[in-house]
Amino acid sequence: EVQLVESGGGLVQPGGSLRLSCAASGFTFSNFAIHWVRQAPGKGLEYISSISNTGGTSYYANSVKGRFTISRDNSKNTLYLQMGSLRSEDMAVYYCATGGGADGFGIWGQGTMVTVSS
Amino acid sequence: DIQMTQSPSSLSASVGDRVTITCRASQGTDNYLAWYQQKPGEVPKLLIYAASTLQSGVPSRFSGSGSGTDFTLTISNLQPEDVATYYCQKYNSAPFTFGGGTKVEIK
C-alpha cells in the first residue's frame, strides 16, 4: 500500500524549533520529488516547500524561507522538515505529499499538528 | 510568483444541482492545474489533474475544463457526499500555489 506517515508534531514555544518526519512506503521514494503543505486551523492549504528526488534541489515559500529546511534520506525513505524560529502563524497541520510520478499531489499523509504557544 | 484566485469562496446548492467553481491564475500554468476535494476533518484528495483529467476512482459527475489562466471545476449532479472545500493548484513549477478554496454546502 502506498503510504506517507508524518510524525514529530507537537507543542513548541514561540522562537523554538521542531523537526517533522514523513515516512514513505509502497513506492520507490527515491524516484520522486516530495513536498510539504500546511493548513492553519480553519484556513486553506498553503504550499511551503519541495525537494527533488535526489535532494539536490529545494524550494521554499517566502513565508518559511530562512527558517525552515527540507531534506530527505532516500536510504530511509524519509522526508524531513526542520523548523526554526517558530511563530504563532506557523501553527498548522503539516502534510507531506507527492505525485509519485503522476500529475498533481495524489498521495498525502494524514498530517501532523504543530502548535506554537507559550 | 503566480497567484491562484478561486471564486466563489463559498456556495450553497441543492442536491442534483450543477455547481461551477472558477480558478484564475495570474499567469499561464501550461494547463498544469489540479483540483482537490477536502471533506471536513479529512486529508485533501486529488480529483482532477492536467486541468481536465479525472483521477482514477473519482465519480464522473466531476469534470474540469479551461486552459491558460482560466479553469473551471464542475459538479454536474451535486450529492450530499460532495460537501467539502475544493482547491485548485498550479503545479507547472514551484511554488505549487493553491487557490483560497471554495466551500460547497447543501441548501
mmCIF file of C-alpha atoms in Angstrom:
data_model
loop_
_atom_site.group_PDB
_atom_site.id
_atom_site.type_symbol
_atom_site.label_atom_id
_atom_site.label_comp_id
_atom_site.label_asym_id
_atom_site.label_seq_id
_atom_site.Cartn_x
_atom_site.Cartn_y
_atom_site.Cartn_z
ATOM 1 C CA GLU A 1 0.000 0.000 0.000
ATOM 2 C CA VAL A 2 1.293 3.438 -0.963
ATOM 3 C CA GLN A 3 1.588 5.458 2.217
ATOM 4 C CA LEU A 4 3.056 8.604 3.753
ATOM 5 C CA VAL A 5 3.124 8.917 7.535
ATOM 6 C CA GLU A 6 4.097 12.167 9.229
ATOM 7 C CA SER A 7 5.386 12.462 12.776
ATOM 8 C CA GLY A 8 7.121 14.940 15.039
ATOM 9 C CA GLY A 9 4.416 17.497 15.588
ATOM 10 C CA GLY A 10 3.618 18.894 18.999
ATOM 11 C CA LEU A 11 3.642 21.944 21.210
ATOM 12 C CA VAL A 12 6.562 24.345 20.904
ATOM 13 C CA GLN A 13 7.172 27.806 22.310
ATOM 14 C CA PRO A 14 7.484 30.838 20.041
ATOM 15 C CA GLY A 15 11.044 31.043 18.781
ATOM 16 C CA GLY A 16 11.538 27.329 19.250
ATOM 17 C CA SER A 17 12.423 24.518 16.844
ATOM 18 C CA LEU A 18 10.857 21.264 15.755
ATOM 19 C CA ARG A 19 11.680 18.555 13.220
ATOM 20 C CA LEU A 20 8.951 16.821 11.295
ATOM 21 C CA SER A 21 9.396 13.490 9.545
ATOM 22 C CA CYS A 22 7.453 11.824 6.754
ATOM 23 C CA ALA A 23 7.996 8.097 6.255
ATOM 24 C CA ALA A 24 7.160 6.699 2.832
ATOM 25 C CA SER A 25 6.265 3.149 1.874
ATOM 26 C CA GLY A 26 4.743 1.250 -1.016
ATOM 27 C CA PHE A 27 6.561 3.130 -3.775
ATOM 28 C CA THR A 28 10.092 3.947 -4.895
ATOM 29 C CA PHE A 29 10.647 7.021 -2.731
ATOM 30 C CA SER A 30 13.964 7.970 -4.303
ATOM 31 C CA ASN A 31 12.380 8.417 -7.738
ATOM 32 C CA PHE A 32 10.098 11.320 -6.859
ATOM 33 C CA ALA A 33 10.044 14.882 -5.634
ATOM 34 C CA ILE A 34 8.098 15.396 -2.432
ATOM 35 C CA HIS A 35 6.512 18.385 -0.770
ATOM 36 C CA TRP A 36 5.283 19.916 2.473
ATOM 37 C CA VAL A 37 1.873 21.613 2.630
ATOM 38 C CA ARG A 38 0.328 23.118 5.747
ATOM 39 C CA GLN A 39 -3.134 24.120 6.856
ATOM 40 C CA ALA A 40 -3.731 26.513 9.720
ATOM 41 C CA PRO A 41 -6.872 25.865 11.803
ATOM 42 C CA GLY A 42 -9.929 26.791 9.762
ATOM 43 C CA LYS A 43 -7.818 28.026 6.861
ATOM 44 C CA GLY A 44 -6.877 26.850 3.380
ATOM 45 C CA LEU A 45 -3.975 24.817 2.061
ATOM 46 C CA GLU A 46 -0.584 26.542 1.922
ATOM 47 C CA TYR A 47 2.282 25.070 -0.097
ATOM 48 C CA ILE A 48 5.537 25.603 1.780
ATOM 49 C CA SER A 49 8.412 23.507 0.435
ATOM 50 C CA SER A 50 9.619 20.922 -2.088
ATOM 51 C CA ILE A 51 12.683 18.774 -2.595
ATOM 52 C CA SER A 52 13.796 16.942 -5.723
ATOM 53 C CA ASN A 53 14.155 13.178 -5.847
ATOM 54 C CA THR A 54 17.906 13.313 -5.211
ATOM 55 C CA GLY A 55 17.703 16.078 -2.642
ATOM 56 C CA GLY A 56 19.839 18.303 -4.812
ATOM 57 C CA THR A 57 17.179 20.957 -5.373
ATOM 58 C CA SER A 58 14.774 22.502 -2.902
ATOM 59 C CA TYR A 59 12.245 25.322 -2.860
ATOM 60 C CA TYR A 60 10.689 27.330 -0.066
ATOM 61 C CA ALA A 61 7.712 29.615 0.104
ATOM 62 C CA ASN A 62 8.558 33.132 1.225
ATOM 63 C CA SER A 63 6.659 32.577 4.474
ATOM 64 C CA VAL A 64 9.215 29.978 5.662
ATOM 65 C CA LYS A 65 12.369 30.823 3.723
ATOM 66 C CA GLY A 66 15.379 31.139 6.003
ATOM 67 C CA ARG A 67 13.594 29.462 8.937
ATOM 68 C CA PHE A 68 12.697 26.007 7.600
ATOM 69 C CA THR A 69 14.932 23.407 5.945
ATOM 70 C CA ILE A 70 13.673 20.495 3.895
ATOM 71 C CA SER A 71 15.780 17.368 3.497
ATOM 72 C CA ARG A 72 15.408 13.707 2.689
ATOM 73 C CA ASP A 73 17.174 10.420 3.370
ATOM 74 C CA ASN A 74 16.479 8.088 0.481
ATOM 75 C CA SER A 75 18.133 5.193 2.311
ATOM 76 C CA LYS A 76 15.453 5.539 4.993
ATOM 77 C CA ASN A 77 12.589 6.529 2.671
ATOM 78 C CA THR A 78 12.040 9.573 4.857
ATOM 79 C CA LEU A 79 11.438 13.270 4.309
ATOM 80 C CA TYR A 80 12.205 15.881 6.944
ATOM 81 C CA LEU A 81 11.273 19.447 7.724
ATOM 82 C CA GLN A 82 13.482 21.245 10.236
ATOM 83 C CA MET A 83 11.527 24.223 11.516
ATOM 84 C CA GLY A 84 13.137 27.064 13.450
ATOM 85 C CA SER A 85 12.223 30.499 14.802
ATOM 86 C CA LEU A 86 8.658 29.297 15.042
ATOM 87 C CA ARG A 87 5.878 31.860 15.186
ATOM 88 C CA SER A 88 2.199 31.673 16.069
ATOM 89 C CA GLU A 89 1.369 31.857 12.368
ATOM 90 C CA ASP A 90 3.262 28.587 11.804
ATOM 91 C CA MET A 91 0.651 26.747 13.857
ATOM 92 C CA ALA A 92 -0.967 24.293 11.457
ATOM 93 C CA VAL A 93 -1.405 20.725 10.366
ATOM 94 C CA TYR A 94 1.610 19.836 8.248
ATOM 95 C CA TYR A 95 1.152 17.375 5.408
ATOM 96 C CA CYS A 96 3.718 15.718 3.192
ATOM 97 C CA ALA A 97 2.539 14.954 -0.316
ATOM 98 C CA THR A 98 3.839 13.649 -3.604
ATOM 99 C CA GLY A 99 2.649 12.835 -7.052
ATOM 100 C CA GLY A 100 4.589 9.589 -7.088
ATOM 101 C CA GLY A 101 5.444 10.304 -10.682
ATOM 102 C CA ALA A 102 1.944 11.277 -11.683
ATOM 103 C CA ASP A 103 0.464 14.722 -12.081
ATOM 104 C CA GLY A 104 -0.592 16.696 -9.061
ATOM 105 C CA PHE A 105 -0.282 15.643 -5.420
ATOM 106 C CA GLY A 106 -2.014 12.281 -5.491
ATOM 107 C CA ILE A 107 -0.524 10.878 -2.295
ATOM 108 C CA TRP A 108 -0.911 12.642 1.050
ATOM 109 C CA GLY A 109 -0.011 11.764 4.599
ATOM 110 C CA GLN A 110 -2.523 12.090 7.396
ATOM 111 C CA GLY A 111 -0.829 15.227 8.721
ATOM 112 C CA THR A 112 0.869 16.194 11.973
ATOM 113 C CA MET A 113 -0.217 19.144 14.106
ATOM 114 C CA VAL A 114 2.240 21.819 15.165
ATOM 115 C CA THR A 115 1.101 24.126 17.952
ATOM 116 C CA VAL A 116 3.136 27.249 18.700
ATOM 117 C CA SER A 117 2.240 28.701 22.062
ATOM 118 C CA SER A 118 3.820 29.805 25.306
ATOM 119 C CA ASP B 1 5.029 34.131 -8.255
ATOM 120 C CA ILE B 2 1.759 33.086 -9.869
ATOM 121 C CA GLN B 3 -1.308 33.780 -7.755
ATOM 122 C CA MET B 4 -4.353 31.487 -7.859
ATOM 123 C CA THR B 5 -7.766 33.071 -7.255
ATOM 124 C CA GLN B 6 -10.872 30.969 -6.721
ATOM 125 C CA SER B 7 -14.469 32.081 -6.822
ATOM 126 C CA PRO B 8 -16.818 31.942 -5.146
ATOM 127 C CA SER B 9 -15.346 31.416 -1.692
ATOM 128 C CA SER B 10 -18.474 29.542 -0.706
ATOM 129 C CA LEU B 11 -21.721 28.383 -2.230
ATOM 130 C CA SER B 12 -24.892 26.608 -1.229
ATOM 131 C CA ALA B 13 -26.773 24.458 -3.727
ATOM 132 C CA SER B 14 -29.464 21.802 -3.770
ATOM 133 C CA VAL B 15 -28.952 18.104 -4.312
ATOM 134 C CA GLY B 16 -28.956 17.462 -8.048
ATOM 135 C CA ASP B 17 -27.809 20.961 -8.964
ATOM 136 C CA ARG B 18 -24.955 21.744 -11.304
ATOM 137 C CA VAL B 19 -22.192 23.576 -9.461
ATOM 138 C CA THR B 20 -19.349 25.543 -11.035
ATOM 139 C CA ILE B 21 -16.176 26.750 -9.330
ATOM 140 C CA THR B 22 -13.720 29.041 -11.070
ATOM 141 C CA CYS B 23 -9.954 29.307 -10.668
ATOM 142 C CA ARG B 24 -7.941 32.081 -12.261
ATOM 143 C CA ALA B 25 -4.144 32.143 -12.438
ATOM 144 C CA SER B 26 -2.269 35.442 -12.614
ATOM 145 C CA GLN B 27 -0.115 33.930 -15.390
ATOM 146 C CA GLY B 28 -0.449 30.862 -17.608
ATOM 147 C CA THR B 29 0.087 27.467 -15.989
ATOM 148 C CA ASP B 30 0.566 25.434 -19.179
ATOM 149 C CA ASN B 31 -2.536 23.510 -18.063
ATOM 150 C CA TYR B 32 -0.642 22.074 -15.079
ATOM 151 C CA LEU B 33 -3.730 22.647 -12.975
ATOM 152 C CA ALA B 34 -5.149 20.291 -10.364
ATOM 153 C CA TRP B 35 -8.323 20.263 -8.283
ATOM 154 C CA TYR B 36 -8.605 18.792 -4.789
ATOM 155 C CA GLN B 37 -11.507 17.956 -2.527
ATOM 156 C CA GLN B 38 -11.147 18.195 1.235
ATOM 157 C CA LYS B 39 -14.038 16.949 3.322
ATOM 158 C CA PRO B 40 -14.308 18.161 6.932
ATOM 159 C CA GLY B 41 -11.662 16.509 9.086
ATOM 160 C CA GLU B 42 -10.103 14.663 6.158
ATOM 161 C CA VAL B 43 -6.943 14.815 4.066
ATOM 162 C CA PRO B 44 -7.116 16.552 0.667
ATOM 163 C CA LYS B 45 -7.904 14.245 -2.228
ATOM 164 C CA LEU B 46 -6.827 14.772 -5.833
ATOM 165 C CA LEU B 47 -9.851 14.952 -8.128
ATOM 166 C CA ILE B 48 -8.555 16.291 -11.430
ATOM 167 C CA TYR B 49 -5.135 16.923 -12.933
ATOM 168 C CA ALA B 50 -3.902 18.444 -16.174
ATOM 169 C CA ALA B 51 -6.934 20.722 -15.959
ATOM 170 C CA SER B 52 -9.419 18.114 -17.193
ATOM 171 C CA THR B 53 -8.200 14.560 -16.478
ATOM 172 C CA LEU B 54 -10.221 12.748 -13.845
ATOM 173 C CA GLN B 55 -8.171 10.921 -11.219
ATOM 174 C CA SER B 56 -8.886 7.201 -11.047
ATOM 175 C CA GLY B 57 -11.893 6.396 -8.871
ATOM 176 C CA VAL B 58 -13.378 9.898 -8.927
ATOM 177 C CA PRO B 59 -17.079 9.963 -9.875
ATOM 178 C CA SER B 60 -17.822 11.128 -13.397
ATOM 179 C CA ARG B 61 -20.085 13.924 -12.137
ATOM 180 C CA PHE B 62 -16.857 15.838 -11.507
ATOM 181 C CA SER B 63 -15.246 17.492 -14.517
ATOM 182 C CA GLY B 64 -12.606 20.100 -15.194
ATOM 183 C CA SER B 65 -12.113 22.465 -18.071
ATOM 184 C CA GLY B 66 -10.175 25.520 -19.103
ATOM 185 C CA SER B 67 -6.764 26.490 -20.336
ATOM 186 C CA GLY B 68 -4.176 29.201 -19.991
ATOM 187 C CA THR B 69 -5.230 31.183 -16.952
ATOM 188 C CA ASP B 70 -8.926 30.340 -16.504
ATOM 189 C CA PHE B 71 -10.147 26.996 -15.231
ATOM 190 C CA THR B 72 -13.424 25.524 -14.016
ATOM 191 C CA LEU B 73 -14.444 22.615 -11.807
ATOM 192 C CA THR B 74 -18.000 21.424 -12.402
ATOM 193 C CA ILE B 75 -20.065 19.064 -10.290
ATOM 194 C CA SER B 76 -22.890 18.067 -12.590
ATOM 195 C CA ASN B 77 -25.300 16.447 -10.106
ATOM 196 C CA LEU B 78 -24.469 17.607 -6.597
ATOM 197 C CA GLN B 79 -24.676 14.861 -3.970
ATOM 198 C CA PRO B 80 -24.697 15.141 -0.177
ATOM 199 C CA GLU B 81 -21.268 13.481 -0.035
ATOM 200 C CA ASP B 82 -19.825 16.320 -2.135
ATOM 201 C CA VAL B 83 -19.996 18.692 0.831
ATOM 202 C CA ALA B 84 -16.374 19.788 1.075
ATOM 203 C CA THR B 85 -13.923 22.549 0.334
ATOM 204 C CA TYR B 86 -12.408 22.473 -3.134
ATOM 205 C CA TYR B 87 -8.983 23.841 -4.029
ATOM 206 C CA CYS B 88 -7.216 24.457 -7.294
ATOM 207 C CA GLN B 89 -3.424 24.248 -7.560
ATOM 208 C CA LYS B 90 -0.860 25.071 -10.201
ATOM 209 C CA TYR B 91 1.959 22.560 -10.478
ATOM 210 C CA ASN B 92 3.976 23.504 -13.543
ATOM 211 C CA SER B 93 6.795 24.832 -11.386
ATOM 212 C CA ALA B 94 7.462 25.815 -7.775
ATOM 213 C CA PRO B 95 5.849 27.400 -5.885
ATOM 214 C CA PHE B 96 2.959 24.957 -6.302
ATOM 215 C CA THR B 97 0.394 27.503 -5.146
ATOM 216 C CA PHE B 98 -3.138 26.621 -4.073
ATOM 217 C CA GLY B 99 -6.210 28.747 -4.549
ATOM 218 C CA GLY B 100 -8.019 30.020 -1.482
ATOM 219 C CA GLY B 101 -10.671 27.323 -1.572
ATOM 220 C CA THR B 102 -14.398 27.111 -2.256
ATOM 221 C CA LYS B 103 -16.669 25.698 0.433
ATOM 222 C CA VAL B 104 -19.637 23.787 -1.001
ATOM 223 C CA GLU B 105 -22.687 23.209 1.154
ATOM 224 C CA ILE B 106 -26.103 21.681 0.589
ATOM 225 C CA LYS B 107 -29.097 24.006 0.691
#
